[in-house]
Amino acid sequence: MILKQFFDEVSSTYSYLLAEREGGEALIIDSVLENIDEYLRFLGTHQLKLRKVVDTHTHADHVSGMASLRNLTACMTLVSDHSPVSKASVRIKHGDKIQIQGISLKVLYTPGHTSDSCCYHMPGFVFTGDTLLISGTGRTDFQGGDAGASYDSIVNHLFSLPPETLVYPGHDYKGENLSTIAIEKHTNPRLAGRSRAEYVAIMSNLELDDPAMMDVALPANICIGDDIGQGLDAAKILSVAEVRAKVRDANVLIVDLREDEEIEKTGTIEGCMRIPYKDLDVILLDIEHPLLQHLAEGKEVVFFCAFGERSALALSRMGDTHIDNCYHLKDGMDAWLKVH
Ligand SMILES: [Fe+2]
């Protein structure tokens, strides 16, 4: 497995790139906008295809690289379903799995530092964001922070992991880069031997200044999806009613770009073809594929996904290859399920 830790000197943020192997699919956790060239170089050197970017929470101290990485690589963006982010490919919940080739991270919803904080666990490793830092914990005094919830999240969800689990935090300010659950459980000065009430008292008396970049970072990080679909021909963007009218039309192929786990939760549109978004590039090279055959006959294709991000990216991709007759469902299955 490839696990690369990147460090942003300005905000002392750790970002992580995961992949099963050279030449395979990659995932980046907590990217920083200023460092995306470094990630792209690493991806290129190891011939990795970036599939997904995910943040552990909405950051206040740096601008996330998620939007730029999506725009440059057409990867998927994932955020917590408690996130204030306006638009993303997928909204993840406690217990969900974030999967790329050969790697599966389990989502642990761990509110406290912020109301949208999550940690990501796979056997042997946990990426803790600001929920649990080395000899510390993330502040709980803004963005829906709650010291009691922070304690509960750490004790119930992180300290119950196997003690040897490696802890990869979202920040470090003292040059540390790695810990374990056992070390933090027994030596973290805010937690070791502390009751919940003692922890809440400690967190209530930190008296920290606001992060230097807070006024810039928070608004930027909340609107990472706002530019999706801009530049698309308005006639290619369909409402739920317009797609409903096409469902039984033999000249229209409706394509669900979501992954199996997402489809299992919500169901899908009757008669649609399922093509996971990540497979689209390969399919566009396969002239025998039913999607291309359908288009070759001059018929229409309507893409949809969870929230309209992947389908908008797919539409751009089709436009790049000069394939016309493609449309997408605005706001995806989320909108479909809301309109009866
Ligand atoms: Fe944070």
Coordinates of C-alpha atoms and ligand atoms in Angstrom, one line a residue:
M1 CA 0.0 0.0 0.0
I2 CA 1.1 3.6 -0.6
L3 CA 0.5 6.0 2.3
K4 CA 2.1 9.4 1.7
Q5 CA 1.9 12.1 4.4
F6 CA 2.2 15.7 3.2
F7 CA 2.8 18.6 5.5
D8 CA 1.6 22.2 4.9
E9 CA 4.1 24.5 6.7
V10 CA 1.7 27.5 6.8
S11 CA -1.2 25.8 8.6
S12 CA 0.7 22.8 10.0
T13 CA -1.8 20.6 8.2
Y14 CA -1.2 17.0 7.4
S15 CA -2.7 15.6 4.1
Y16 CA -2.7 12.0 3.2
L17 CA -2.6 10.2 -0.1
L18 CA -3.6 6.5 -0.2
A19 CA -3.4 4.0 -2.9
E20 CA -3.2 0.2 -3.1
R21 CA -0.3 0.2 -5.5
E22 CA 1.7 2.1 -8.1
G23 CA -0.4 2.6 -11.2
G24 CA -3.7 2.2 -9.3
E25 CA -6.4 4.4 -7.9
A26 CA -5.7 7.1 -5.2
L27 CA -7.6 9.0 -2.6
I28 CA -6.5 12.2 -0.8
I29 CA -7.6 13.2 2.7
D30 CA -7.5 16.8 3.8
S31 CA -5.8 18.4 0.8
V32 CA -4.5 22.0 1.0
L33 CA -5.0 24.3 -2.0
E34 CA -1.5 25.7 -2.0
N35 CA 0.0 22.2 -2.2
I36 CA -1.9 20.6 -5.0
D37 CA 1.1 20.8 -7.4
E38 CA 2.9 18.6 -4.9
Y39 CA 0.1 16.0 -4.9
L40 CA -0.2 16.1 -8.7
R41 CA 3.6 15.5 -9.0
F42 CA 3.3 12.5 -6.6
L43 CA 0.3 11.1 -8.5
G44 CA 2.3 11.5 -11.8
T45 CA 5.5 9.9 -10.5
H46 CA 3.6 6.9 -9.2
Q47 CA 1.2 6.8 -12.2
L48 CA -1.8 7.0 -9.9
K49 CA -5.3 8.0 -10.9
L50 CA -6.9 10.3 -8.3
R51 CA -10.5 9.0 -7.8
K52 CA -11.7 10.7 -4.6
V53 CA -10.9 13.6 -2.3
V54 CA -12.4 13.9 1.1
D55 CA -11.9 16.3 4.1
T56 CA -12.3 15.2 7.7
H57 CA -14.3 18.4 8.3
T58 CA -14.9 21.9 7.0
H59 CA -11.5 23.6 7.7
A60 CA -11.2 27.1 9.1
D61 CA -7.4 27.4 8.9
H62 CA -6.7 26.6 5.3
V63 CA -8.5 26.5 1.9
S64 CA -9.2 22.9 0.9
G65 CA -7.7 21.6 -2.3
M66 CA -10.8 19.6 -3.0
A67 CA -12.4 21.9 -5.6
S68 CA -9.2 22.4 -7.5
L69 CA -8.3 18.7 -7.5
R70 CA -11.8 17.9 -8.8
N71 CA -11.5 20.5 -11.5
L72 CA -8.1 19.3 -12.6
T73 CA -8.6 15.5 -12.3
A74 CA -12.4 15.1 -12.5
C75 CA -12.2 13.1 -9.2
M76 CA -15.1 12.8 -6.8
T77 CA -15.5 15.0 -3.8
L78 CA -16.8 13.5 -0.5
V79 CA -18.0 15.4 2.6
S80 CA -19.9 14.6 5.7
D81 CA -23.7 14.6 5.5
H82 CA -23.4 17.2 8.4
S83 CA -21.2 19.4 6.3
P84 CA -22.2 23.0 5.3
V85 CA -20.6 22.5 1.9
S86 CA -23.1 23.4 -0.7
K87 CA -22.3 20.7 -3.2
A88 CA -20.2 17.5 -3.4
S89 CA -20.3 14.2 -5.2
V90 CA -21.3 12.2 -2.1
R91 CA -22.4 13.0 1.4
I92 CA -21.0 10.3 3.8
K93 CA -22.5 9.1 7.0
H94 CA -21.3 7.1 10.0
G95 CA -20.6 3.5 9.0
D96 CA -20.3 4.3 5.2
K97 CA -17.3 3.0 3.3
I98 CA -15.0 5.2 1.2
Q99 CA -13.7 2.8 -1.4
I100 CA -11.1 2.9 -4.1
Q101 CA -9.3 0.0 -5.8
G102 CA -7.9 -2.2 -3.0
I103 CA -8.7 0.3 -0.1
S104 CA -11.8 0.7 2.0
L105 CA -12.1 3.3 4.7
K106 CA -14.9 3.2 7.3
V107 CA -16.4 6.5 8.1
L108 CA -16.7 7.3 11.9
Y109 CA -18.8 10.4 12.6
T110 CA -17.0 12.1 15.4
P111 CA -18.5 15.5 16.1
G112 CA -17.0 17.8 18.7
H113 CA -14.2 19.8 17.1
T114 CA -16.9 20.8 14.5
S115 CA -20.4 19.4 14.0
D116 CA -19.3 17.8 10.7
S117 CA -16.0 16.1 11.9
C118 CA -15.3 12.5 10.8
C119 CA -12.5 10.1 11.1
Y120 CA -11.6 7.4 8.6
H121 CA -10.6 4.0 9.7
M122 CA -9.1 0.9 8.0
P123 CA -7.5 -2.0 9.9
G124 CA -4.3 -0.7 11.4
F125 CA -4.8 3.0 10.6
V126 CA -7.1 5.8 11.5
F127 CA -7.1 9.3 10.0
T128 CA -8.4 11.5 12.8
G129 CA -8.5 15.0 11.4
D130 CA -8.7 17.4 14.3
T131 CA -10.8 15.1 16.4
L132 CA -7.7 13.6 18.0
L133 CA -4.3 15.2 17.7
I134 CA -1.0 13.9 19.0
S135 CA -1.0 14.9 22.7
G136 CA -4.0 17.2 22.0
T137 CA -7.4 17.5 20.5
G138 CA -9.0 20.0 18.1
R139 CA -10.5 23.1 19.7
T140 CA -14.3 23.0 20.2
D141 CA -15.2 26.7 20.4
F142 CA -16.6 27.4 16.9
Q143 CA -18.2 25.8 13.9
G144 CA -20.7 23.9 16.0
G145 CA -17.9 22.6 18.3
D146 CA -18.9 20.9 21.5
A147 CA -16.4 19.7 24.1
G148 CA -18.7 17.0 25.5
A149 CA -19.4 15.6 22.1
S150 CA -15.6 15.7 21.4
Y151 CA -14.9 13.6 24.5
D152 CA -17.7 11.1 23.6
S153 CA -16.5 10.8 20.0
I154 CA -12.9 10.1 21.1
V155 CA -13.7 7.7 23.9
N156 CA -16.5 5.8 22.1
H157 CA -15.2 5.7 18.5
L158 CA -11.5 6.1 18.6
F159 CA -10.3 4.6 22.0
S160 CA -12.4 1.5 21.2
L161 CA -10.2 0.8 18.2
P162 CA -7.4 -1.8 18.6
P163 CA -4.6 -0.1 20.7
E164 CA -1.9 -0.6 18.1
T165 CA -3.9 1.3 15.5
L166 CA -1.7 4.0 14.0
V167 CA -3.2 7.5 14.5
Y168 CA -2.6 10.0 11.6
P169 CA -3.8 13.4 12.7
G170 CA -4.9 16.4 10.7
H171 CA -2.3 18.8 12.3
D172 CA 0.7 18.8 14.4
Y173 CA 2.5 21.9 15.6
K174 CA 5.5 20.3 17.4
G175 CA 7.0 18.1 14.7
E176 CA 5.2 14.9 15.6
N177 CA 3.7 13.0 12.7
L178 CA 2.3 9.7 14.0
S179 CA 0.9 8.1 17.2
T180 CA -1.1 5.1 18.2
I181 CA -4.5 4.7 20.0
A182 CA -2.7 3.2 23.0
I183 CA -0.3 6.1 23.3
E184 CA -3.0 8.7 23.1
K185 CA -5.3 6.8 25.5
H186 CA -2.6 6.6 28.1
T187 CA -0.5 9.8 27.6
N188 CA -2.7 12.5 25.9
P189 CA -2.8 15.2 28.6
R190 CA -6.3 16.2 27.9
L191 CA -7.7 12.7 28.0
A192 CA -5.5 10.3 30.0
G193 CA -7.3 9.7 33.3
R194 CA -9.7 12.6 32.7
S195 CA -13.4 12.5 33.3
R196 CA -15.8 14.0 30.7
A197 CA -16.3 17.0 33.0
E198 CA -12.6 17.6 33.4
Y199 CA -12.1 17.4 29.6
V200 CA -15.0 19.9 29.1
A201 CA -13.4 22.3 31.7
I202 CA -10.0 22.1 29.9
M203 CA -11.6 22.8 26.5
S204 CA -13.6 25.7 27.9
N205 CA -10.5 27.4 29.2
L206 CA -8.2 27.3 26.1
E207 CA -8.8 31.0 25.2
L208 CA -7.4 30.6 21.6
D209 CA -7.4 33.3 19.0
D210 CA -9.4 32.6 15.8
P211 CA -7.4 30.9 13.0
A212 CA -5.6 33.6 10.9
M213 CA -7.2 32.5 7.7
M214 CA -10.7 31.8 9.1
D215 CA -12.5 34.6 7.2
V216 CA -11.0 33.5 3.9
A217 CA -11.0 29.7 4.4
L218 CA -14.5 29.0 5.7
P219 CA -16.4 30.8 2.9
A220 CA -14.1 29.2 0.3
N221 CA -14.5 25.7 1.8
I222 CA -18.3 25.9 2.0
C223 CA -18.8 26.7 -1.7
I224 CA -16.4 24.2 -3.2
G225 CA -19.2 22.9 -5.5
D226 CA -20.7 26.1 -6.6
D227 CA -18.8 26.3 -9.9
I228 CA -19.9 22.8 -11.0
G229 CA -21.9 22.9 -14.1
Q230 CA -21.0 26.5 -15.0
G231 CA -20.2 26.7 -18.6
L232 CA -22.5 23.8 -19.5
D233 CA -25.2 24.5 -22.1
A234 CA -28.4 25.3 -20.2
A235 CA -30.3 23.1 -22.6
K236 CA -28.3 20.1 -21.4
I237 CA -29.4 20.5 -17.8
L238 CA -32.7 18.8 -17.1
S239 CA -35.1 19.1 -14.3
V240 CA -36.7 16.1 -12.6
A241 CA -39.9 16.7 -14.6
E242 CA -38.0 16.7 -17.9
V243 CA -36.2 13.5 -17.0
R244 CA -39.5 11.8 -15.9
A245 CA -40.9 12.6 -19.3
K246 CA -38.0 10.7 -20.9
V247 CA -38.1 7.6 -18.7
R248 CA -40.0 5.3 -21.0
D249 CA -38.7 6.9 -24.3
A250 CA -36.8 4.2 -26.2
N251 CA -34.6 6.8 -27.7
V252 CA -33.3 7.9 -24.3
L253 CA -30.8 5.9 -22.2
I254 CA -30.7 7.1 -18.6
V255 CA -27.4 6.3 -16.9
D256 CA -26.8 6.1 -13.2
L257 CA -23.2 7.1 -12.4
R258 CA -23.4 6.2 -8.7
E259 CA -21.6 3.4 -6.9
D260 CA -23.4 0.2 -5.7
E261 CA -23.5 1.2 -2.1
E262 CA -25.2 4.5 -2.9
I263 CA -27.8 2.8 -5.2
E264 CA -28.6 0.2 -2.5
K265 CA -29.7 3.0 -0.2
T266 CA -32.0 5.0 -2.5
G267 CA -32.9 2.7 -5.4
T268 CA -32.5 4.0 -8.9
I269 CA -34.5 5.2 -11.9
E270 CA -36.5 2.5 -13.6
G271 CA -34.8 1.0 -16.7
C272 CA -31.6 2.9 -16.3
M273 CA -28.1 1.6 -17.1
R274 CA -25.6 1.6 -14.3
I275 CA -22.1 2.9 -15.1
P276 CA -20.0 3.9 -12.1
Y277 CA -18.5 7.3 -12.8
K278 CA -15.0 6.0 -12.5
D279 CA -15.5 3.6 -15.4
L280 CA -16.6 6.3 -17.8
D281 CA -13.1 7.0 -19.2
V282 CA -12.6 3.3 -20.1
I283 CA -16.0 3.0 -21.6
L284 CA -15.4 6.0 -23.9
L285 CA -12.6 3.9 -25.5
D286 CA -14.8 0.9 -26.1
I287 CA -16.7 1.4 -29.2
E288 CA -18.7 -1.8 -28.6
H289 CA -20.1 -0.6 -25.3
P290 CA -23.9 -0.1 -25.4
L291 CA -23.6 3.5 -24.3
L292 CA -21.5 4.4 -27.3
Q293 CA -23.6 2.2 -29.6
H294 CA -26.7 4.0 -28.4
L295 CA -25.1 7.4 -29.0
A296 CA -23.9 6.3 -32.4
E297 CA -27.5 5.6 -33.4
G298 CA -28.2 9.3 -32.8
K299 CA -30.1 8.7 -29.5
E300 CA -30.0 10.6 -26.3
V301 CA -28.2 9.9 -23.0
V302 CA -29.2 11.4 -19.6
F303 CA -26.6 11.1 -16.8
F304 CA -27.5 11.3 -13.2
C305 CA -25.7 10.8 -9.9
A306 CA -26.4 11.7 -6.2
F307 CA -26.3 15.5 -6.4
G308 CA -25.5 16.4 -10.0
E309 CA -21.8 16.8 -9.6
R310 CA -20.5 13.6 -11.3
S311 CA -23.2 13.9 -14.0
A312 CA -22.1 17.5 -14.7
L313 CA -18.4 16.3 -14.9
A314 CA -19.5 13.5 -17.2
L315 CA -21.3 15.9 -19.4
S316 CA -18.2 18.1 -19.7
R317 CA -16.2 14.9 -20.4
M318 CA -18.6 14.0 -23.3
G319 CA -18.3 17.5 -24.6
D320 CA -14.5 17.2 -24.6
T321 CA -14.8 14.2 -26.8
H322 CA -17.3 16.0 -29.1
I323 CA -20.1 13.5 -28.2
D324 CA -23.3 15.4 -28.4
N325 CA -26.9 14.3 -27.4
C326 CA -26.0 14.0 -23.7
Y327 CA -27.8 15.7 -20.8
H328 CA -27.7 15.6 -17.0
L329 CA -30.2 15.7 -14.2
K330 CA -29.7 18.8 -12.2
D331 CA -29.1 18.0 -8.5
G332 CA -29.3 14.3 -9.2
M333 CA -31.1 11.6 -7.2
D334 CA -31.4 14.0 -4.3
A335 CA -33.8 16.2 -6.3
W336 CA -35.5 13.1 -7.9
L337 CA -36.5 11.8 -4.5
K338 CA -37.8 15.1 -3.4
V339 CA -40.2 15.6 -6.3
H340 CA -43.1 13.2 -6.5
Ligands
FE1 FE -10.2 22.0 12.1

